[in-house]
Coordinates of C-alpha atoms in Angstrom, one line a residue:
R1 CA -0.2 -0.1 -0.1
I2 CA 1.5 3.4 -0.9
H3 CA 0.9 6.2 1.4
A4 CA -0.6 9.3 -0.4
N5 CA 2.2 11.4 1.6
Y6 CA 5.0 9.9 -1.0
L7 CA 3.4 10.1 -3.9
P8 CA 4.4 13.2 -6.5
A9 CA 2.3 16.5 -6.2
Y10 CA 1.0 15.6 -9.6
C11 CA -0.3 12.2 -8.9
L12 CA -1.8 14.0 -6.2
V13 CA -3.6 16.2 -8.2
I14 CA -4.7 13.4 -10.5
L15 CA -6.3 10.8 -8.0
A16 CA -8.4 13.6 -6.6
M17 CA -9.6 15.4 -9.7
T18 CA -9.6 12.6 -12.5
S19 CA -12.6 13.0 -15.0
Q20 CA -14.4 15.6 -13.0
H21 CA -16.0 18.9 -14.5
A22 CA -16.3 22.3 -12.7
L23 CA -17.5 25.3 -13.7
L24 CA -14.9 28.3 -13.0
I25 CA -16.2 32.0 -12.5
V26 CA -13.7 34.6 -12.5
N27 CA -15.1 38.6 -11.3
R28 CA -13.0 40.8 -13.3
K29 CA -13.4 43.8 -11.0
S30 CA -11.8 41.9 -8.3
G31 CA -9.2 43.8 -6.3
N32 CA -6.6 41.5 -6.8
S33 CA -5.8 40.1 -10.6
D34 CA -3.2 37.7 -9.2
S35 CA -0.8 36.4 -12.0
D36 CA -0.6 32.8 -10.5
L37 CA -4.4 32.4 -12.1
N38 CA -3.3 30.9 -15.1
G39 CA -0.8 28.9 -13.6
G40 CA -3.3 27.6 -10.9
L41 CA -5.6 26.5 -13.5
K42 CA -3.0 24.6 -15.6
L43 CA -2.4 22.9 -12.4
L44 CA -6.0 21.5 -12.2
E45 CA -6.7 21.0 -15.7
D46 CA -3.2 18.8 -16.0
G47 CA -4.7 17.0 -13.1
G48 CA -7.3 15.6 -15.4
L49 CA -10.5 18.4 -14.1
T50 CA -12.2 20.0 -17.3
L51 CA -13.4 23.7 -16.5
I52 CA -15.9 25.5 -18.1
K53 CA -14.5 29.0 -17.7
L54 CA -16.7 32.2 -17.6
F55 CA -16.2 35.4 -16.6
S56 CA -18.7 38.3 -15.0
S57 CA -18.8 40.8 -12.8
D58 CA -22.7 41.0 -12.1
P59 CA -23.8 38.7 -8.9
K60 CA -27.2 38.1 -10.7
E61 CA -25.5 36.8 -14.0
I62 CA -23.0 34.9 -11.8
N63 CA -25.9 32.8 -10.1
T64 CA -27.4 32.4 -13.6
F65 CA -24.4 30.7 -14.8
I66 CA -24.5 28.5 -11.5
S67 CA -28.1 27.4 -12.3
Q68 CA -27.2 26.9 -15.7
Y69 CA -24.2 24.6 -15.6
A70 CA -25.2 22.7 -11.9
D71 CA -26.1 19.1 -13.7
Q72 CA -22.9 19.5 -15.9
A73 CA -19.9 20.5 -12.9
H74 CA -19.4 19.2 -9.5
R75 CA -18.1 21.9 -8.1
V76 CA -17.7 25.8 -8.9
I77 CA -14.7 27.7 -8.4
I78 CA -14.7 31.3 -7.8
G79 CA -12.1 34.0 -8.4
G80 CA -13.0 37.1 -6.6
G81 CA -13.6 38.6 -3.2
D82 CA -16.0 38.0 -0.6
G83 CA -18.8 40.1 -2.1
T84 CA -18.6 38.0 -5.2
I85 CA -18.9 34.7 -3.2
S86 CA -21.6 35.5 -0.5
A87 CA -23.9 36.7 -3.6
A88 CA -23.1 32.7 -5.0
A89 CA -24.0 31.4 -1.8
R90 CA -27.6 30.9 -2.5
E91 CA -27.4 29.0 -5.8
L92 CA -24.4 26.7 -4.5
V93 CA -26.9 25.7 -1.4
K94 CA -29.7 24.8 -3.5
H95 CA -27.7 22.6 -6.3
R96 CA -25.3 21.5 -3.3
L97 CA -22.2 21.9 -5.2
T98 CA -19.0 22.1 -3.7
L99 CA -17.2 25.8 -3.3
G100 CA -13.7 26.3 -4.4
I101 CA -12.1 29.5 -3.5
L102 CA -9.6 31.6 -5.3
P103 CA -9.2 34.7 -3.2
M104 CA -8.9 37.5 -5.8
G105 CA -10.4 40.2 -3.8
T106 CA -9.5 43.1 -1.6
A107 CA -10.2 41.7 1.9
N108 CA -10.3 37.9 1.2
D109 CA -11.9 37.2 5.0
L110 CA -13.5 33.5 3.8
A111 CA -10.4 33.0 2.6
R112 CA -8.5 33.9 6.0
T113 CA -11.1 32.2 8.1
L114 CA -10.7 28.6 6.2
S115 CA -6.7 29.2 6.0
I116 CA -6.5 29.2 2.5
P117 CA -3.6 31.3 0.9
T118 CA -3.7 34.5 -1.3
S119 CA -1.8 33.0 -3.4
V120 CA -4.4 31.7 -6.5
K121 CA -2.2 29.0 -7.3
E122 CA -1.7 27.5 -3.6
A123 CA -5.3 28.1 -3.4
C124 CA -6.1 25.8 -7.0
R125 CA -3.8 23.3 -5.3
I126 CA -6.1 22.8 -2.0
I127 CA -9.2 22.7 -4.8
A128 CA -6.9 19.7 -6.2
Q129 CA -6.1 18.1 -2.9
G130 CA -9.9 17.5 -2.3
R131 CA -10.5 18.0 1.0
R132 CA -14.0 19.2 1.8
H133 CA -15.4 20.9 4.8
H134 CA -18.9 21.9 5.6
I135 CA -19.5 25.3 6.9
D136 CA -22.7 27.4 8.1
I137 CA -24.0 30.1 6.5
G138 CA -25.6 33.7 7.9
M139 CA -29.2 34.6 6.9
V140 CA -30.3 37.9 7.6
N141 CA -34.1 38.6 6.5
D142 CA -33.9 36.6 2.6
H143 CA -30.2 37.3 2.2
Y144 CA -27.3 34.7 2.9
F145 CA -23.9 35.9 3.9
L146 CA -20.5 34.1 5.1
N147 CA -18.7 36.3 7.2
V148 CA -20.5 38.9 8.8
A149 CA -23.4 41.9 8.7
H150 CA -23.8 45.1 9.9
I151 CA -25.6 48.0 11.0
G152 CA -24.4 51.6 11.7
L153 CA -20.9 52.1 11.6
G154 CA -19.9 49.4 9.7
V155 CA -22.6 50.5 6.9
G156 CA -20.7 53.9 6.7
V157 CA -17.8 52.3 5.9
T158 CA -19.5 49.8 3.2
H159 CA -20.8 53.0 1.8
H160 CA -17.5 54.9 1.8
L161 CA -15.6 52.2 0.0
S162 CA -15.5 52.2 -3.6
H163 CA -13.6 50.2 -6.1
E164 CA -11.3 53.0 -6.6
I165 CA -10.4 53.0 -2.7
K166 CA -9.9 49.7 -2.4
N167 CA -7.6 48.9 -5.4
R168 CA -5.6 52.0 -4.2
W169 CA -5.1 51.3 -0.8
G170 CA -5.8 47.7 -0.5
I171 CA -6.1 46.2 2.9
L172 CA -5.5 49.5 4.1
S173 CA -8.9 50.8 3.0
Y174 CA -11.0 49.3 5.8
A175 CA -9.0 51.2 8.4
R176 CA -9.2 54.5 6.3
S177 CA -12.6 54.5 5.5
V178 CA -13.5 54.0 9.1
L179 CA -11.5 56.9 10.3
E180 CA -13.6 59.0 7.1
V181 CA -16.8 57.7 8.4
I182 CA -16.5 57.7 12.7
K183 CA -16.4 61.7 13.2
N184 CA -19.8 62.1 11.8
H185 CA -21.5 58.9 12.6
R186 CA -24.7 59.1 14.6
P187 CA -25.8 56.4 17.6
F188 CA -29.3 55.0 17.5
S189 CA -31.0 52.6 19.8
A190 CA -31.7 48.8 19.2
T191 CA -33.4 46.1 21.0
I192 CA -32.1 42.6 20.5
H193 CA -34.0 39.5 21.2
C194 CA -31.5 36.5 20.8
D195 CA -32.5 33.0 21.7
G196 CA -35.2 34.4 24.5
H197 CA -33.3 36.7 26.1
I198 CA -34.0 40.5 25.2
Q199 CA -31.6 43.4 25.5
K200 CA -32.4 47.3 24.6
L201 CA -29.0 49.6 24.1
R202 CA -27.8 53.0 22.5
T203 CA -25.2 52.0 20.2
T204 CA -23.1 53.3 16.8
Q205 CA -22.4 49.8 15.8
I206 CA -23.8 46.1 15.7
A207 CA -21.8 43.2 14.1
V208 CA -23.6 40.0 13.5
G209 CA -21.0 37.4 12.4
N210 CA -21.1 33.8 10.7
G211 CA -17.7 33.4 9.8
R212 CA -14.7 34.4 12.0
H213 CA -13.1 37.3 10.1
Y214 CA -13.9 40.2 8.6
G215 CA -13.3 43.7 7.6
G216 CA -9.5 42.5 6.4
G217 CA -8.7 40.5 9.3
M218 CA -10.7 41.7 12.0
T219 CA -12.1 39.0 14.5
I220 CA -16.0 38.9 15.3
A221 CA -15.4 36.7 18.2
D222 CA -12.0 35.2 19.7
H223 CA -13.9 32.0 20.0
A224 CA -16.0 32.1 16.9
A225 CA -15.5 29.9 14.0
I226 CA -17.8 29.3 10.9
D227 CA -18.7 25.9 11.3
D228 CA -19.8 26.4 15.4
H229 CA -23.9 26.5 14.4
L230 CA -23.9 30.2 16.1
L231 CA -23.8 33.7 15.2
H232 CA -21.7 35.9 17.1
L233 CA -22.9 39.7 18.0
Y234 CA -21.3 42.4 19.2
S235 CA -22.3 46.2 19.8
L236 CA -20.5 49.3 20.5
H237 CA -22.0 51.9 23.0
P238 CA -21.2 55.5 21.9
H239 CA -18.1 56.5 22.9
P240 CA -16.2 59.9 21.2
W241 CA -13.7 58.4 18.5
W242 CA -10.6 59.7 19.9
T243 CA -11.6 57.2 23.0
M244 CA -12.0 54.0 20.4
V245 CA -8.2 53.0 20.2
P246 CA -8.5 50.5 23.1
I247 CA -11.8 49.2 21.7
A248 CA -10.4 49.0 18.2
L249 CA -7.8 46.4 19.1
A250 CA -10.0 44.7 20.9
I251 CA -12.5 44.6 17.7
K252 CA -9.1 43.3 16.0
T253 CA -8.4 40.3 17.9
G254 CA -11.8 39.4 19.1
H255 CA -11.7 39.8 22.5
L256 CA -15.2 41.9 23.4
Q257 CA -16.4 39.7 26.2
N258 CA -16.5 42.1 29.4
R259 CA -15.0 44.9 27.6
E260 CA -16.1 48.4 28.7
G261 CA -18.4 49.5 26.1
V262 CA -19.0 46.7 24.6
Y263 CA -22.0 44.3 24.3
A264 CA -21.1 40.7 23.1
M265 CA -23.1 37.8 22.7
C266 CA -23.9 34.8 20.6
G267 CA -27.1 32.7 19.6
R268 CA -28.7 30.8 16.5
E269 CA -31.6 33.4 16.2
I270 CA -31.2 37.2 16.9
D271 CA -33.9 39.7 15.8
I272 CA -33.2 43.5 15.9
Q273 CA -35.2 46.4 16.0
T274 CA -34.4 49.9 15.7
N275 CA -35.7 53.1 16.5
S276 CA -35.6 54.6 13.1
S277 CA -34.8 52.3 9.9
Q278 CA -31.3 51.6 9.7
A279 CA -29.2 50.0 6.9
V280 CA -27.8 46.7 6.8
S281 CA -24.6 45.7 4.8
A282 CA -23.4 42.0 4.5
D283 CA -20.3 40.8 3.5
G284 CA -19.3 44.5 1.6
E285 CA -23.0 45.1 0.0
I286 CA -25.8 46.8 1.5
I287 CA -28.7 44.5 1.3
T288 CA -31.6 45.5 3.5
H289 CA -33.2 47.5 6.3
T290 CA -34.2 46.9 10.0
P291 CA -36.1 46.0 11.4
V292 CA -34.3 42.1 10.8
K293 CA -34.0 38.7 11.6
F294 CA -30.9 36.6 11.6
R295 CA -30.3 32.8 11.7
V296 CA -27.7 30.4 11.1
L297 CA -28.4 27.3 8.6
S298 CA -25.7 24.8 9.8
Q299 CA -23.2 22.9 7.8
A300 CA -25.1 24.3 4.8
L301 CA -22.1 24.3 2.5
S302 CA -19.4 22.2 1.2
V303 CA -16.0 23.9 0.8
Y304 CA -12.5 23.0 -0.6
V305 CA -10.3 23.6 2.8
P306 CA -6.5 22.7 3.0
D307 CA -5.7 19.4 4.1
D308 CA -3.9 20.7 7.8
Y309 CA -7.3 22.7 8.0
Q310 CA -8.6 22.8 11.6
S311 CA -11.8 24.6 13.0
P312 CA -11.1 26.7 16.3
Y313 CA -14.8 25.1 16.8
T314 CA -14.2 22.0 19.0
Y315 CA -17.1 19.2 18.2

């Protein structure tokens, strides 16, 4: 018996992918046009994978492609950012397709959560190795999301960000936008219902996370995982913007429990009402307004992950 660890890399690719088809969708507007794309695709094709290659920057068109080719491809490989992947989640779940991630966006937080490297060629190698893992999906009203949804300050950041800013500033564009938005942001009142518990508060920002990372590497909660069957929420009490540095450091690492000025909790279902209508963004797109109902779809999506991927969640 020959152990897989002793096989050459090209043999592993052939074993994993022989005589199978995949739909490849690349978002040309994504922030990172990695030059490794062609090399990565060649690795997949040399391993026996037949690629149906399509290019689009329109989320509606991407979903149409997935629906159209669902019977021909067992998996969908998406080259793009978090917004592109999130927009495709509904069709992927509907047709029970496995997702391969090529991190070609600005933040690539889903890839970071799953320990997928930013090199597109290395991401293709992970797909070739063939290890699948089921992750949760968040829902806010009728919309799917994978990383995090925002009400308040985070929506202002989403609105401020543009393709031009992302392309010019890269990962620093998020911090830059926070500094621009926070000075003029107004607080609001919210009532949060979570698994039978009610919390009324005054806030400048509410974030609800399905995954672990968002905003270019910030952490929703230090114990959060994308397969823990929970949504993780934090709310920031109103503070003068110049006093936010210690809290910002806590948000970066996700160490928010018992932090002064922060309310944090987790649950499977979360309802939020606000005293005035507030826009809601998810995975970088403004998608709805309050009131909103959040819930988690456990193990709803199959994704290719590295062979050595270990979830922070302990089963």
